[in-house]
Tab-separated table of C-alpha atoms in Angstrom:
chain	number	residue	atom	x	y	z
A	1	ASN	CA	23.414	36.794	25.182
A	2	SER	CA	25.866	38.972	25.692
A	3	GLY	CA	28.587	36.617	25.186
A	4	GLU	CA	30.252	38.283	28.281
A	5	THR	CA	29.409	35.940	31.212
A	6	ASP	CA	33.110	34.853	32.560
A	7	GLU	CA	31.969	31.628	34.215
A	8	LEU	CA	31.391	30.451	30.432
A	9	ASN	CA	34.419	32.252	28.731
A	10	VAL	CA	36.927	30.387	31.339
A	11	LEU	CA	36.195	26.860	29.653
A	12	ILE	CA	36.703	27.456	26.389
A	13	PRO	CA	40.516	27.621	26.520
A	14	SER	CA	40.456	23.981	28.705
A	15	ILE	CA	37.803	22.958	25.611
A	16	ARG	CA	40.316	23.772	23.347
A	17	ARG	CA	43.006	21.920	24.760
A	18	ILE	CA	41.410	19.016	24.396
A	19	GLY	CA	40.872	19.274	20.709
A	20	CYS	CA	37.078	19.972	21.004
A	21	PRO	CA	36.051	22.744	18.609
A	22	VAL	CA	33.697	25.337	19.835
A	23	ALA	CA	30.225	26.556	18.546
A	24	ALA	CA	28.562	29.669	20.336
A	25	LEU	CA	24.856	30.928	20.092
A	26	THR	CA	24.982	34.633	21.481
A	27	GLY	CA	23.324	38.066	20.841
A	28	ARG	CA	26.976	39.550	20.141
A	29	PRO	CA	28.604	38.207	17.501
A	30	ASP	CA	31.460	40.865	17.991
A	31	SER	CA	31.826	39.573	21.618
A	32	THR	CA	34.317	37.726	23.845
A	33	LEU	CA	32.099	34.211	23.125
A	34	ALA	CA	32.206	34.776	19.675
A	35	ARG	CA	35.810	35.235	19.402
A	36	ILE	CA	37.281	32.189	20.721
A	37	SER	CA	34.837	30.142	18.913
A	38	ASP	CA	35.394	28.358	16.030
A	39	LEU	CA	31.749	29.275	14.755
A	40	THR	CA	29.456	31.894	15.944
A	41	ILE	CA	25.534	32.083	15.558
A	42	ASN	CA	23.950	34.600	16.155
A	43	VAL	CA	20.949	34.731	18.515
A	44	GLY	CA	20.409	37.873	18.837
A	45	VAL	CA	17.093	39.871	19.421
A	46	GLU	CA	16.105	43.463	19.415
A	47	ARG	CA	15.054	43.679	22.860
A	48	GLU	CA	13.611	41.826	25.962
A	49	ALA	CA	10.088	41.215	26.885
A	50	CYS	CA	10.989	42.098	30.120
A	51	PRO	CA	9.672	45.354	30.476
A	52	LEU	CA	12.859	46.979	31.772
A	53	GLY	CA	14.514	45.450	29.246
A	54	LEU	CA	16.880	43.395	31.646
A	55	ALA	CA	15.681	40.402	32.274
A	56	PRO	CA	16.619	36.971	29.448
A	57	THR	CA	13.471	36.502	28.244
A	58	ALA	CA	13.209	36.831	24.253
A	59	SER	CA	17.010	36.297	24.103
A	60	THR	CA	16.577	32.841	25.697
A	61	THR	CA	13.479	31.900	23.568
A	62	ALA	CA	15.604	32.385	20.300
A	63	LEU	CA	18.664	30.679	21.839
A	64	MET	CA	16.249	27.542	22.177
A	65	ALA	CA	14.393	27.578	19.584
A	66	ALA	CA	18.343	27.867	17.720
A	67	GLY	CA	19.530	25.015	19.787
A	68	ASP	CA	15.733	22.798	18.585
A	69	ALA	CA	16.692	23.593	14.974
A	70	LEU	CA	20.275	22.338	15.119
A	71	ALA	CA	19.120	19.070	16.401
A	72	VAL	CA	16.120	18.755	13.801
A	73	VAL	CA	19.074	19.467	11.012
A	74	LEU	CA	21.520	16.717	12.717
A	75	ILE	CA	18.378	13.817	13.024
A	76	GLU	CA	18.402	14.296	9.406
A	77	LYS	CA	21.986	14.040	8.694
A	78	HIS	CA	22.650	11.495	11.046
A	79	ARG	CA	19.638	9.376	9.774
A	80	PHE	CA	18.778	9.174	13.772
A	81	THR	CA	16.076	7.097	14.048
A	82	ALA	CA	13.362	6.234	16.476
A	83	SER	CA	15.148	3.186	17.399
A	84	ASP	CA	18.145	5.297	18.884
A	85	PHE	CA	16.337	7.781	20.243
A	86	ARG	CA	15.630	4.402	22.779
A	87	LYS	CA	19.287	3.520	23.047
A	88	PHE	CA	20.090	7.188	24.198
A	89	HIS	CA	16.986	8.044	25.915
A	90	PRO	CA	15.906	4.461	28.024
A	91	GLY	CA	13.996	6.067	30.707
A	92	GLY	CA	11.541	8.444	28.226
A	93	ALA	CA	7.921	6.820	27.786
A	94	LEU	CA	9.350	6.158	24.225
A	95	GLY	CA	12.186	3.894	25.302
A	96	GLN	CA	10.132	2.176	27.471
A	97	ARG	CA	7.643	1.066	25.361
A	98	LEU	CA	10.506	0.223	22.466
A	99	ALA	CA	11.684	-1.789	25.352
A	100	ALA	CA	8.671	-3.959	25.725
A	101	LYS	CA	7.629	-7.520	24.058
A	102	VAL	CA	5.602	-7.255	20.773
A	103	ALA	CA	2.991	-9.818	22.985
A	104	SER	CA	2.523	-6.623	24.540
A	105	LEU	CA	1.238	-3.907	22.141
A	106	MET	CA	-0.129	-6.335	19.597
A	107	LEU	CA	-3.727	-6.617	18.338
A	108	THR	CA	-5.179	-9.740	18.663
A	109	GLY	CA	-7.964	-12.223	18.476
A	110	SER	CA	-10.758	-10.494	16.179
A	111	ARG	CA	-8.717	-7.455	16.207
A	112	VAL	CA	-6.738	-9.175	13.744
A	113	PRO	CA	-7.587	-8.997	10.025
A	114	VAL	CA	-7.152	-12.187	8.654
A	115	VAL	CA	-8.541	-14.384	5.479
A	116	THR	CA	-7.554	-17.470	3.681
A	117	GLY	CA	-6.242	-17.323	0.061
A	118	ARG	CA	-8.918	-18.622	-1.582
A	119	THR	CA	-10.899	-15.935	-0.096
A	120	PRO	CA	-12.804	-13.306	-2.862
A	121	LEU	CA	-10.554	-9.894	-3.172
A	122	SER	CA	-13.658	-8.125	-2.195
A	123	GLU	CA	-14.012	-9.579	1.011
A	124	ALA	CA	-10.449	-9.501	1.464
A	125	VAL	CA	-10.981	-5.425	1.086
A	126	LEU	CA	-14.013	-5.264	3.687
A	127	GLU	CA	-12.084	-7.429	5.973
A	128	MET	CA	-8.891	-5.205	5.661
A	129	ASP	CA	-11.367	-1.404	6.155
A	130	ARG	CA	-13.627	-3.070	8.607
A	131	LEU	CA	-10.211	-2.673	11.469
A	132	ASP	CA	-8.579	0.421	9.305
A	133	LEU	CA	-5.092	-0.863	9.490
A	134	GLY	CA	-4.324	-1.073	5.930
A	135	ALA	CA	-3.547	-4.366	5.535
A	136	VAL	CA	-4.689	-7.745	5.482
A	137	LEU	CA	-3.178	-10.942	6.859
A	138	VAL	CA	-3.561	-14.026	4.633
A	139	THR	CA	-3.307	-17.522	5.761
A	140	ASP	CA	-3.721	-21.220	5.046
A	141	ALA	CA	-6.875	-22.630	6.880
A	142	GLU	CA	-4.598	-23.488	10.163
A	143	ARG	CA	-3.450	-19.967	10.193
A	144	HIS	CA	0.324	-20.442	8.725
A	145	LEU	CA	0.612	-16.913	7.241
A	146	LYS	CA	0.873	-16.837	3.513
A	147	GLY	CA	1.036	-13.542	2.758
A	148	ILE	CA	-0.509	-9.975	3.570
A	149	ILE	CA	-2.191	-7.475	1.382
A	150	THR	CA	-1.813	-3.638	1.634
A	151	ASP	CA	-3.049	-0.300	0.744
A	152	GLY	CA	-0.392	0.057	-1.806
A	153	ASP	CA	-0.529	-3.791	-2.819
A	154	LEU	CA	-4.135	-2.835	-3.688
A	155	ARG	CA	-3.575	0.274	-5.863
A	156	ARG	CA	-0.583	-1.370	-7.731
A	157	LEU	CA	-2.525	-4.330	-8.299
A	158	ILE	CA	-5.626	-1.745	-9.939
A	159	LEU	CA	-2.930	0.118	-11.707
A	160	LYS	CA	-1.434	-2.481	-13.696
A	161	SER	CA	-4.171	-5.341	-13.745
A	162	GLY	CA	-6.241	-6.280	-16.769
A	163	ALA	CA	-8.385	-8.875	-14.939
A	164	GLU	CA	-11.804	-7.849	-13.287
A	165	LEU	CA	-11.009	-7.131	-9.540
A	166	SER	CA	-14.078	-9.261	-8.372
A	167	THR	CA	-12.797	-12.445	-10.200
A	168	LEU	CA	-9.561	-11.964	-8.169
A	169	SER	CA	-9.097	-14.130	-4.955
A	170	ALA	CA	-6.811	-13.171	-2.081
A	171	ALA	CA	-4.458	-15.200	-3.142
A	172	ASP	CA	-3.744	-13.540	-5.937
A	173	ALA	CA	-3.374	-10.026	-4.484
A	174	MET	CA	-1.175	-10.937	-1.949
A	175	THR	CA	2.874	-10.245	-1.373
A	176	PRO	CA	3.456	-13.578	-0.286
A	177	GLY	CA	6.397	-14.101	3.105
A	178	PRO	CA	5.854	-10.861	4.368
A	179	LYS	CA	8.480	-9.420	7.262
A	180	THR	CA	7.062	-10.598	10.268
A	181	VAL	CA	8.054	-10.720	14.104
A	182	SER	CA	8.173	-12.901	17.101
A	183	PRO	CA	5.435	-12.036	20.093
A	184	GLU	CA	8.445	-12.301	22.195
A	185	SER	CA	10.463	-9.517	20.281
A	186	PRO	CA	11.234	-6.035	21.718
A	187	ALA	CA	9.383	-3.534	19.977
A	188	GLY	CA	12.481	-1.884	19.340
A	189	GLU	CA	13.239	-4.969	16.858
A	190	ALA	CA	9.883	-4.812	15.281
A	191	LEU	CA	10.358	-1.165	14.826
A	192	TYR	CA	13.767	-0.984	13.346
A	193	ILE	CA	12.310	-3.473	10.696
A	194	MET	CA	9.108	-1.340	10.032
A	195	GLU	CA	12.117	1.887	9.444
A	196	GLU	CA	14.564	-0.267	7.153
A	197	HIS	CA	11.657	-1.525	4.671
A	198	GLN	CA	9.692	1.528	4.785
A	199	ILE	CA	6.144	-0.463	6.242
A	200	THR	CA	4.163	0.195	8.851
A	201	VAL	CA	2.013	-3.197	9.793
A	202	LEU	CA	3.862	-6.992	11.014
A	203	PRO	CA	2.218	-9.978	11.383
A	204	VAL	CA	3.016	-11.657	14.194
A	205	VAL	CA	4.024	-15.035	14.040
A	206	ASN	CA	4.882	-18.121	16.660
A	207	GLU	CA	7.852	-20.425	15.825
A	208	ASN	CA	5.093	-22.693	13.475
A	209	GLY	CA	4.712	-19.471	11.480
A	210	LEU	CA	1.433	-19.609	12.608
A	211	VAL	CA	-0.563	-15.483	13.439
A	212	GLU	CA	-0.783	-14.654	16.726
A	213	GLY	CA	-1.226	-10.834	16.156
A	214	ILE	CA	-0.693	-8.006	14.277
A	215	LEU	CA	1.472	-5.263	15.256
A	216	HIS	CA	0.901	-1.314	13.402
A	217	LEU	CA	3.633	1.699	14.610
A	218	HIS	CA	1.208	3.543	16.129
A	219	ASP	CA	0.847	0.455	18.748
A	220	ILE	CA	4.388	0.967	18.868
A	221	LEU	CA	4.522	4.625	19.702
A	222	GLY	CA	1.217	4.709	21.940
A	223	LYS	CA	-1.389	6.101	19.265
A	224	GLY	CA	-1.002	9.778	20.863
A	225	GLU	CA	0.645	9.062	24.267
A	226	VAL	CA	3.706	9.188	22.460
A	227	ARG	CA	4.325	12.626	20.764
A	228	PHE	CA	7.535	13.933	19.456
A	229	ASN	CA	6.454	17.600	19.400
A	230	GLY	CA	4.795	19.158	22.874
A	231	GLY	CA	3.865	16.198	24.268
A	232	LYS	CA	5.165	12.654	25.884
A	233	ASP	CA	9.027	12.088	25.340
């Protein structure tokens, strides 16, 4: 807060000698720390919460708030992603989930919304709604993946289609050749695909193209187990 702490200020010349710029967060823009820094951010407060006005209380809170704000700005500026988070924080809850195999996180069996290409679109929508994942997979009779229908596909179809939706099949509405991931892939790879293509659901297929499951963004992030604000890291 004061900008006059000797054990801190004595470090600045050494930092400068190795060519690092110095940004100071201090409550006194006219302090020694501010004068010897390249950039000063004023985090001063009118008074401390301490009843004696001595112990750093309100000032430490202001410092943390400014630090968090800078971190958020840098996340946006450097396009820092959850995949990067895993790289720099592998031991946290999110880092551990991103290192896990897709097979351990994906939905399987009756929890996979799937229809064939011949299924009436109305039934495909009911299957999509049944599991509330925002998508339904379209396969052939042997369960080879042929396409996917998402909420977005339905919206676009309604806007541009001149045909009665009741006459359409799942094959008429699907996006063919969707992005996929294998059961043995790390979850971090799946997350990268989702980020790159701005999608929240990935079909999980084996080497023969057979559907083995489906992975939603929430399954990677833990459905509330991992929080970026105020919860587990």
